[in-house]
Amino acid sequence: MSVNRFSQDSAMIALDKFTSGKIDRRAFMTALAGLGLAATFKPGRAAAETSEIVVCNWGGAALEAFQKAYGDPFKEKSGIEVVIDGAGPSTGAIRAMVESKNVTWDATDGGMVDAATLGAGGFVEPIDYSIVDKSLVGDGMAAEFGICNYTFANVLAYDAKKTGSQTPAGWADFFDTAKFPGKRTMCKWIQGQLESVLLADGVKPEEMYPLDVDRAFKKLEPLLPEIIFWESGAQSQQLFRDGEVVMGNIWHTRANLLRKENPDLTWTWNENLLFSSAWSVPKGNPAGKKVYDFINSSLRPEGQIVLLRLMGNGPSNPKALDMMTEEDKAVYPLAPENAKTGLRVMAEYYAENEAELQNRFLDFISR
Amino acid sequence: MIVVTNFRRWAIALTVPAGALAICFYVLPILQVLALSVTEPSFGLGNYIALFQNAAIGRVVRTTLVVSAMTTVLTIVFSYIVAFALVQMRPGVRRFAMFLVMLPFWISVLVRAFSWITILRRNGVLNSALGEAGLISEPLELIYNQLGVIIGMVHYMMPFAILLLYANLTDIDGRIIQAARSLGARPFTIFWRVWLPLSMPGLAITTLFIVIFSFGFLVTPAILGAGRVLMIAEYISVQISGTLRWGVATALSTSMLLVVAGLVALAMRHPAFRSAFGGSQK
């Protein structure tokens, strides 16, 4: 679930870039027109010859970014139009669409966890690996019901002015209120939260899963009065801007924006928590197998670099690394320098347990 | 007589399209959703039983009741003061005051929540002012807790409450007040023995309105509570779009709908409500 929210957040970032003039207006308007077309042509086109692929993401200006990174290269090669629909493919929305047998999306931008959850419920197709080339993505990024389109990380961001220019070494320092007094922020969506708590409590990364929830709650409880929980990326950014918090567990894309605004607001890659986002294909998608050609094309490094530069989302194709500048690498979670102490968040675990964990977490923090 | 009957027939006929629309696109889908509460994941009342067995849901319900009750009491007190003052004002001043009351209606609930953050946060407008005035040494914890949520909700509800109460207070016959005064009642007695009893229908209907409205708050508690205040609407929203526990979500929605319907039905038995709803056709 938090991955959906992450994608939505990336769209907001791109929108900010557009409004502040970093993306040109014409390209932005073209993408918006594309959305209008998507709305007009949606239902009842399944029988026609495939002339378009409808991709659903989280809207805003990610419409434009996805079009540039994924849509344009595919159209150039295949002649097939890619329409980006920004309606937001929450697991709930996909389920409703599949159950009402009125599927209008070919590929949806969710998380690996969503992909597995939807797969278990029978709402998405297994990825057809006879067409999709697994070798294009890194290790562990090609799952039965989803293949990684980009990566991102939860990082420990901090306000260097408030820490006296000390860099927190990792999550243990997040809990050290004597060393770093002040409020903290964490996310109220569960993925990547308890991992940071357990790392602080000394759990070894290789023994992280299954999460010891009781241990995590016990460690977290005394800190609760010091924590402000964020629910949207913009909010996490605002808390730092306003000087409300000294440290936070936030998405690296937001930390990146903060540092661009104010060099004091920065982050450490130490003990970052790595996530894979994924394409899924809703059951009975209108374009049928054609969608896998699109997915293949979206895994090319050239397009993925475009997305990294537009929104900060990290490529899933390891070859992209060779094409990066130093500036690109600084925001890429999988750059060797950054990934050293990172922990890969285990999608399979969340696919099984997220609903239960999320509810327990919300209950725990609101007591 | 015939003219009136025809007129009535036509009037009723004219509401048919709107009624049909409401039934097709509102009532039927809602029934469909509510049906999920007894069919998802399997047929039966399991979801409703789960509501009572789940301690976490119990806490969510309790939080919602506490926050709604506090919101209602504070809104009623503040709004009555404002409405009462409005009634006493000269027309020109009243028009201006009315404009100020209506102003928040044009600002979205999201913007209002974020504005409250600007005012109430630790480095916010209020804490800075109090700090500079030397009244506090440590910033007050005004948001990201229950207090913040209640402040945001009271602010949201007050314009509604003020308008409802004002409408009721202007209906009170000024001659009754004059009569009381001419019989030698002191101002406090007039308020306590005349204004307040005559305001009861207005107070009753406003209270009911605020209570029902408060149950459904989503954005304000989510933003101003920052995870620490979990209310029913947010819980349902998470179960629908995130955890896919549609059965529990729809069972909770259905229960809330029934509670609200029950509250209205119960309230209607009271004469104050009947007169507030029925107006002059007692």
PDB file of N, CA and C in Angstrom, chain A residues 1 4-5 90-92 95-96 99 117-118 123 162 183 188-189 224-225 227-229 231 235 239 242-244 354-356 358-359 362-363 365-367, chain B residues 36 40 55-57 59-60 63 114 117 121-124 141 143-144 219 221-223 226-230 234-235 238-246:
ATOM      1  N   MET A   1       0.821  -1.195   0.000  1.00  0.00           N
ATOM      2  CA  MET A   1       0.000   0.000   0.000  1.00  0.00           C
ATOM      3  C   MET A   1       0.857   1.247   0.000  1.00  0.00           C
ATOM      4  N   ASN A   4       1.923   2.268  -3.468  1.00  0.00           N
ATOM      5  CA  ASN A   4       0.967   3.077  -4.219  1.00  0.00           C
ATOM      6  C   ASN A   4       1.144   4.528  -3.861  1.00  0.00           C
ATOM      7  N   ARG A   5       1.204   4.743  -2.542  1.00  0.00           N
ATOM      8  CA  ARG A   5       1.272   6.116  -2.075  1.00  0.00           C
ATOM      9  C   ARG A   5       2.564   6.738  -2.547  1.00  0.00           C
ATOM     10  N   SER A  90      -5.250   1.713  -7.013  1.00  0.00           N
ATOM     11  CA  SER A  90      -5.192   1.102  -5.687  1.00  0.00           C
ATOM     12  C   SER A  90      -5.670  -0.340  -5.819  1.00  0.00           C
ATOM     13  N   THR A  91      -5.238  -1.186  -4.893  1.00  0.00           N
ATOM     14  CA  THR A  91      -5.675  -2.581  -4.969  1.00  0.00           C
ATOM     15  C   THR A  91      -7.202  -2.651  -4.969  1.00  0.00           C
ATOM     16  N   GLY A  92      -7.822  -1.749  -4.203  1.00  0.00           N
ATOM     17  CA  GLY A  92      -9.287  -1.704  -4.158  1.00  0.00           C
ATOM     18  C   GLY A  92      -9.885  -1.393  -5.517  1.00  0.00           C
ATOM     19  N   ARG A  95      -9.422  -4.391  -7.940  1.00  0.00           N
ATOM     20  CA  ARG A  95     -10.358  -5.457  -7.586  1.00  0.00           C
ATOM     21  C   ARG A  95     -11.770  -5.126  -8.084  1.00  0.00           C
ATOM     22  N   ALA A  96     -12.201  -3.884  -7.851  1.00  0.00           N
ATOM     23  CA  ALA A  96     -13.548  -3.482  -8.268  1.00  0.00           C
ATOM     24  C   ALA A  96     -13.692  -3.604  -9.780  1.00  0.00           C
ATOM     25  N   GLU A  99     -13.739  -7.371 -10.847  1.00  0.00           N
ATOM     26  CA  GLU A  99     -14.976  -8.049 -10.433  1.00  0.00           C
ATOM     27  C   GLU A  99     -16.174  -7.594 -11.255  1.00  0.00           C
ATOM     28  N   THR A 117      -0.423  -9.395  -3.566  1.00  0.00           N
ATOM     29  CA  THR A 117      -1.752  -9.434  -2.947  1.00  0.00           C
ATOM     30  C   THR A 117      -2.831  -9.645  -4.005  1.00  0.00           C
ATOM     31  N   LEU A 118      -2.721  -8.888  -5.094  1.00  0.00           N
ATOM     32  CA  LEU A 118      -3.716  -8.993  -6.163  1.00  0.00           C
ATOM     33  C   LEU A 118      -3.627 -10.360  -6.837  1.00  0.00           C
ATOM     34  N   PHE A 123      -6.814 -11.313  -9.106  1.00  0.00           N
ATOM     35  CA  PHE A 123      -7.256 -10.108  -9.810  1.00  0.00           C
ATOM     36  C   PHE A 123      -6.283  -9.654 -10.897  1.00  0.00           C
ATOM     37  N   LYS A 162      19.976  21.086  13.363  1.00  0.00           N
ATOM     38  CA  LYS A 162      19.511  20.641  14.681  1.00  0.00           C
ATOM     39  C   LYS A 162      20.388  19.537  15.263  1.00  0.00           C
ATOM     40  N   LYS A 183      11.587  16.299  17.948  1.00  0.00           N
ATOM     41  CA  LYS A 183      10.569  15.403  17.408  1.00  0.00           C
ATOM     42  C   LYS A 183      11.099  14.642  16.192  1.00  0.00           C
ATOM     43  N   LYS A 188       2.743   6.515   8.689  1.00  0.00           N
ATOM     44  CA  LYS A 188       1.724   5.681   9.315  1.00  0.00           C
ATOM     45  C   LYS A 188       1.346   4.480   8.453  1.00  0.00           C
ATOM     46  N   TRP A 189       1.883   4.411   7.225  1.00  0.00           N
ATOM     47  CA  TRP A 189       1.688   3.192   6.421  1.00  0.00           C
ATOM     48  C   TRP A 189       2.859   2.273   6.714  1.00  0.00           C
ATOM     49  N   LEU A 224       6.889   7.091  21.190  1.00  0.00           N
ATOM     50  CA  LEU A 224       5.658   7.549  20.522  1.00  0.00           C
ATOM     51  C   LEU A 224       5.330   9.032  20.746  1.00  0.00           C
ATOM     52  N   PRO A 225       5.455   9.542  21.996  1.00  0.00           N
ATOM     53  CA  PRO A 225       5.107  10.958  22.182  1.00  0.00           C
ATOM     54  C   PRO A 225       5.984  11.906  21.365  1.00  0.00           C
ATOM     55  N   ILE A 227       6.861  11.322  18.237  1.00  0.00           N
ATOM     56  CA  ILE A 227       6.721  11.055  16.796  1.00  0.00           C
ATOM     57  C   ILE A 227       5.473  11.703  16.218  1.00  0.00           C
ATOM     58  N   ILE A 228       5.670  12.382  15.095  1.00  0.00           N
ATOM     59  CA  ILE A 228       4.545  12.876  14.299  1.00  0.00           C
ATOM     60  C   ILE A 228       4.475  11.961  13.072  1.00  0.00           C
ATOM     61  N   PHE A 229       3.335  11.328  12.853  1.00  0.00           N
ATOM     62  CA  PHE A 229       3.232  10.383  11.739  1.00  0.00           C
ATOM     63  C   PHE A 229       2.754  11.092  10.477  1.00  0.00           C
ATOM     64  N   GLU A 231       1.403  11.006   6.416  1.00  0.00           N
ATOM     65  CA  GLU A 231       0.676  10.076   5.546  1.00  0.00           C
ATOM     66  C   GLU A 231       0.874  10.389   4.077  1.00  0.00           C
ATOM     67  N   GLN A 235       3.635  15.980   3.103  1.00  0.00           N
ATOM     68  CA  GLN A 235       3.563  16.266   4.534  1.00  0.00           C
ATOM     69  C   GLN A 235       4.914  16.006   5.212  1.00  0.00           C
ATOM     70  N   LEU A 239       7.134  18.916   7.263  1.00  0.00           N
ATOM     71  CA  LEU A 239       7.563  18.836   8.663  1.00  0.00           C
ATOM     72  C   LEU A 239       9.024  19.259   8.811  1.00  0.00           C
ATOM     73  N   ASP A 242       9.318  23.150   8.071  1.00  0.00           N
ATOM     74  CA  ASP A 242       8.821  23.975   9.170  1.00  0.00           C
ATOM     75  C   ASP A 242       9.703  23.869  10.409  1.00  0.00           C
ATOM     76  N   GLY A 243      10.710  23.019  10.352  1.00  0.00           N
ATOM     77  CA  GLY A 243      11.566  22.853  11.522  1.00  0.00           C
ATOM     78  C   GLY A 243      10.876  22.134  12.668  1.00  0.00           C
ATOM     79  N   GLU A 244       9.831  21.352  12.348  1.00  0.00           N
ATOM     80  CA  GLU A 244       9.097  20.650  13.400  1.00  0.00           C
ATOM     81  C   GLU A 244       9.837  19.409  13.876  1.00  0.00           C
ATOM     82  N   GLU A 354       0.443  -7.857   5.375  1.00  0.00           N
ATOM     83  CA  GLU A 354       0.303  -6.413   5.473  1.00  0.00           C
ATOM     84  C   GLU A 354      -1.011  -5.954   6.104  1.00  0.00           C
ATOM     85  N   ALA A 355      -2.125  -6.561   5.687  1.00  0.00           N
ATOM     86  CA  ALA A 355      -3.425  -6.095   6.170  1.00  0.00           C
ATOM     87  C   ALA A 355      -3.466  -6.145   7.704  1.00  0.00           C
ATOM     88  N   GLU A 356      -3.064  -7.305   8.224  1.00  0.00           N
ATOM     89  CA  GLU A 356      -3.068  -7.499   9.668  1.00  0.00           C
ATOM     90  C   GLU A 356      -2.118  -6.504  10.362  1.00  0.00           C
ATOM     91  N   GLN A 358      -0.853  -3.646   9.231  1.00  0.00           N
ATOM     92  CA  GLN A 358      -1.267  -2.253   9.091  1.00  0.00           C
ATOM     93  C   GLN A 358      -2.303  -1.897  10.146  1.00  0.00           C
ATOM     94  N   ASN A 359      -3.271  -2.770  10.327  1.00  0.00           N
ATOM     95  CA  ASN A 359      -4.311  -2.498  11.315  1.00  0.00           C
ATOM     96  C   ASN A 359      -3.753  -2.492  12.733  1.00  0.00           C
ATOM     97  N   LEU A 362      -1.788   0.865  13.130  1.00  0.00           N
ATOM     98  CA  LEU A 362      -2.666   2.030  13.304  1.00  0.00           C
ATOM     99  C   LEU A 362      -3.262   2.034  14.705  1.00  0.00           C
ATOM    100  N   ASP A 363      -3.642   0.848  15.171  1.00  0.00           N
ATOM    101  CA  ASP A 363      -4.221   0.732  16.508  1.00  0.00           C
ATOM    102  C   ASP A 363      -3.174   1.098  17.555  1.00  0.00           C
ATOM    103  N   ILE A 365      -0.346   2.974  17.307  1.00  0.00           N
ATOM    104  CA  ILE A 365       0.118   4.363  17.385  1.00  0.00           C
ATOM    105  C   ILE A 365      -0.997   5.306  17.819  1.00  0.00           C
ATOM    106  N   SER A 366      -2.265   4.888  17.750  1.00  0.00           N
ATOM    107  CA  SER A 366      -3.358   5.799  18.113  1.00  0.00           C
ATOM    108  C   SER A 366      -3.876   5.538  19.526  1.00  0.00           C
ATOM    109  N   ARG A 367      -3.224   4.659  20.266  1.00  0.00           N
ATOM    110  CA  ARG A 367      -3.703   4.375  21.623  1.00  0.00           C
ATOM    111  C   ARG A 367      -3.438   5.515  22.573  1.00  0.00           C
TER     112      ARG A 367
ATOM    113  N   LEU B  36     -22.347  -6.366   0.592  1.00  0.00           N
ATOM    114  CA  LEU B  36     -21.022  -6.960   0.775  1.00  0.00           C
ATOM    115  C   LEU B  36     -20.770  -7.334   2.232  1.00  0.00           C
ATOM    116  N   GLU B  40     -19.123 -11.023   2.112  1.00  0.00           N
ATOM    117  CA  GLU B  40     -17.671 -10.970   1.920  1.00  0.00           C
ATOM    118  C   GLU B  40     -16.938 -11.215   3.240  1.00  0.00           C
ATOM    119  N   ALA B  55     -10.948  -5.647  19.489  1.00  0.00           N
ATOM    120  CA  ALA B  55     -10.676  -4.575  20.456  1.00  0.00           C
ATOM    121  C   ALA B  55     -10.233  -3.295  19.763  1.00  0.00           C
ATOM    122  N   ALA B  56      -9.502  -3.438  18.665  1.00  0.00           N
ATOM    123  CA  ALA B  56      -9.011  -2.255  17.956  1.00  0.00           C
ATOM    124  C   ALA B  56     -10.184  -1.437  17.420  1.00  0.00           C
ATOM    125  N   ILE B  57     -11.180  -2.123  16.850  1.00  0.00           N
ATOM    126  CA  ILE B  57     -12.352  -1.407  16.330  1.00  0.00           C
ATOM    127  C   ILE B  57     -13.087  -0.733  17.489  1.00  0.00           C
ATOM    128  N   ARG B  59     -11.723   0.519  20.088  1.00  0.00           N
ATOM    129  CA  ARG B  59     -11.003   1.754  20.420  1.00  0.00           C
ATOM    130  C   ARG B  59     -11.277   2.846  19.396  1.00  0.00           C
ATOM    131  N   VAL B  60     -11.369   2.445  18.114  1.00  0.00           N
ATOM    132  CA  VAL B  60     -11.679   3.425  17.072  1.00  0.00           C
ATOM    133  C   VAL B  60     -13.051   4.048  17.332  1.00  0.00           C
ATOM    134  N   THR B  63     -12.825   6.412  20.362  1.00  0.00           N
ATOM    135  CA  THR B  63     -12.193   7.682  19.975  1.00  0.00           C
ATOM    136  C   THR B  63     -13.193   8.554  19.227  1.00  0.00           C
ATOM    137  N   PHE B 114      -4.576  22.494   6.923  1.00  0.00           N
ATOM    138  CA  PHE B 114      -3.182  22.920   6.831  1.00  0.00           C
ATOM    139  C   PHE B 114      -2.979  24.303   7.446  1.00  0.00           C
ATOM    140  N   ILE B 117      -2.454  23.880  11.009  1.00  0.00           N
ATOM    141  CA  ILE B 117      -1.088  23.437  11.317  1.00  0.00           C
ATOM    142  C   ILE B 117      -0.167  24.646  11.432  1.00  0.00           C
ATOM    143  N   ARG B 121       1.267  24.672  15.206  1.00  0.00           N
ATOM    144  CA  ARG B 121       2.451  23.829  15.392  1.00  0.00           C
ATOM    145  C   ARG B 121       3.426  24.466  16.378  1.00  0.00           C
ATOM    146  N   ARG B 122       4.472  23.676  16.727  1.00  0.00           N
ATOM    147  CA  ARG B 122       5.394  24.112  17.784  1.00  0.00           C
ATOM    148  C   ARG B 122       6.062  25.441  17.472  1.00  0.00           C
ATOM    149  N   ASN B 123       6.451  25.640  16.196  1.00  0.00           N
ATOM    150  CA  ASN B 123       7.028  26.926  15.815  1.00  0.00           C
ATOM    151  C   ASN B 123       5.967  27.802  15.161  1.00  0.00           C
ATOM    152  N   GLY B 124       4.718  27.489  15.391  1.00  0.00           N
ATOM    153  CA  GLY B 124       3.643  28.164  14.678  1.00  0.00           C
ATOM    154  C   GLY B 124       3.346  29.552  15.223  1.00  0.00           C
ATOM    155  N   GLU B 141       1.637  21.760  23.116  1.00  0.00           N
ATOM    156  CA  GLU B 141       1.336  20.700  22.140  1.00  0.00           C
ATOM    157  C   GLU B 141      -0.119  20.849  21.704  1.00  0.00           C
ATOM    158  N   ILE B 143      -1.290  20.532  18.317  1.00  0.00           N
ATOM    159  CA  ILE B 143      -1.763  19.635  17.240  1.00  0.00           C
ATOM    160  C   ILE B 143      -1.032  18.309  17.296  1.00  0.00           C
ATOM    161  N   TYR B 144      -1.408  17.456  16.317  1.00  0.00           N
ATOM    162  CA  TYR B 144      -0.930  16.074  16.255  1.00  0.00           C
ATOM    163  C   TYR B 144      -1.390  15.325  17.498  1.00  0.00           C
ATOM    164  N   VAL B 219     -10.754  13.797   6.766  1.00  0.00           N
ATOM    165  CA  VAL B 219      -9.547  14.553   6.450  1.00  0.00           C
ATOM    166  C   VAL B 219      -8.973  15.244   7.689  1.00  0.00           C
ATOM    167  N   PRO B 221      -9.242  14.695  11.071  1.00  0.00           N
ATOM    168  CA  PRO B 221      -8.496  13.862  12.029  1.00  0.00           C
ATOM    169  C   PRO B 221      -7.228  13.277  11.424  1.00  0.00           C
ATOM    170  N   ALA B 222      -7.264  12.946  10.130  1.00  0.00           N
ATOM    171  CA  ALA B 222      -6.078  12.343   9.512  1.00  0.00           C
ATOM    172  C   ALA B 222      -4.914  13.331   9.527  1.00  0.00           C
ATOM    173  N   ILE B 223      -5.196  14.592   9.219  1.00  0.00           N
ATOM    174  CA  ILE B 223      -4.102  15.562   9.116  1.00  0.00           C
ATOM    175  C   ILE B 223      -3.716  16.127  10.488  1.00  0.00           C
ATOM    176  N   ALA B 226      -2.424  13.264  12.853  1.00  0.00           N
ATOM    177  CA  ALA B 226      -1.147  12.668  12.434  1.00  0.00           C
ATOM    178  C   ALA B 226      -0.954  11.252  12.960  1.00  0.00           C
ATOM    179  N   GLY B 227      -1.934  10.420  12.762  1.00  0.00           N
ATOM    180  CA  GLY B 227      -1.796   9.013  13.128  1.00  0.00           C
ATOM    181  C   GLY B 227      -2.173   8.709  14.565  1.00  0.00           C
ATOM    182  N   ARG B 228      -2.207   9.741  15.422  1.00  0.00           N
ATOM    183  CA  ARG B 228      -2.460   9.488  16.830  1.00  0.00           C
ATOM    184  C   ARG B 228      -3.953   9.456  17.152  1.00  0.00           C
ATOM    185  N   VAL B 229      -4.785   9.940  16.229  1.00  0.00           N
ATOM    186  CA  VAL B 229      -6.240   9.948  16.457  1.00  0.00           C
ATOM    187  C   VAL B 229      -6.901   9.226  15.289  1.00  0.00           C
ATOM    188  N   LEU B 230      -7.290   7.995  15.512  1.00  0.00           N
ATOM    189  CA  LEU B 230      -7.879   7.187  14.436  1.00  0.00           C
ATOM    190  C   LEU B 230      -9.387   7.124  14.617  1.00  0.00           C
ATOM    191  N   GLU B 234     -11.711   7.099   8.754  1.00  0.00           N
ATOM    192  CA  GLU B 234     -10.376   6.777   8.244  1.00  0.00           C
ATOM    193  C   GLU B 234     -10.152   5.268   8.295  1.00  0.00           C
ATOM    194  N   TYR B 235     -10.626   4.648   9.352  1.00  0.00           N
ATOM    195  CA  TYR B 235     -10.470   3.200   9.475  1.00  0.00           C
ATOM    196  C   TYR B 235     -11.155   2.500   8.290  1.00  0.00           C
ATOM    197  N   VAL B 238      -9.167   2.986   5.045  1.00  0.00           N
ATOM    198  CA  VAL B 238      -7.985   2.121   4.949  1.00  0.00           C
ATOM    199  C   VAL B 238      -8.395   0.696   4.576  1.00  0.00           C
ATOM    200  N   GLN B 239      -9.495   0.201   5.155  1.00  0.00           N
ATOM    201  CA  GLN B 239      -9.916  -1.177   4.871  1.00  0.00           C
ATOM    202  C   GLN B 239     -10.394  -1.344   3.426  1.00  0.00           C
ATOM    203  N   ILE B 240     -10.984  -0.279   2.862  1.00  0.00           N
ATOM    204  CA  ILE B 240     -11.494  -0.374   1.484  1.00  0.00           C
ATOM    205  C   ILE B 240     -10.350  -0.312   0.471  1.00  0.00           C
ATOM    206  N   SER B 241      -9.513   0.719   0.572  1.00  0.00           N
ATOM    207  CA  SER B 241      -8.552   0.911  -0.511  1.00  0.00           C
ATOM    208  C   SER B 241      -7.207   0.266  -0.222  1.00  0.00           C
ATOM    209  N   GLY B 242      -6.911  -0.023   1.024  1.00  0.00           N
ATOM    210  CA  GLY B 242      -5.592  -0.555   1.330  1.00  0.00           C
ATOM    211  C   GLY B 242      -5.571  -2.031   1.644  1.00  0.00           C
ATOM    212  N   THR B 243      -6.251  -2.424   2.724  1.00  0.00           N
ATOM    213  CA  THR B 243      -6.116  -3.803   3.195  1.00  0.00           C
ATOM    214  C   THR B 243      -7.101  -4.755   2.506  1.00  0.00           C
ATOM    215  N   LEU B 244      -7.998  -4.196   1.692  1.00  0.00           N
ATOM    216  CA  LEU B 244      -8.996  -5.004   0.962  1.00  0.00           C
ATOM    217  C   LEU B 244      -9.908  -5.798   1.890  1.00  0.00           C
ATOM    218  N   ARG B 245     -10.095  -5.329   3.119  1.00  0.00           N
ATOM    219  CA  ARG B 245     -11.040  -6.013   4.017  1.00  0.00           C
ATOM    220  C   ARG B 245     -12.409  -5.350   3.869  1.00  0.00           C
ATOM    221  N   TRP B 246     -12.996  -5.598   2.712  1.00  0.00           N
ATOM    222  CA  TRP B 246     -14.251  -4.927   2.378  1.00  0.00           C
ATOM    223  C   TRP B 246     -15.387  -5.368   3.284  1.00  0.00           C
TER     224      TRP B 246
END
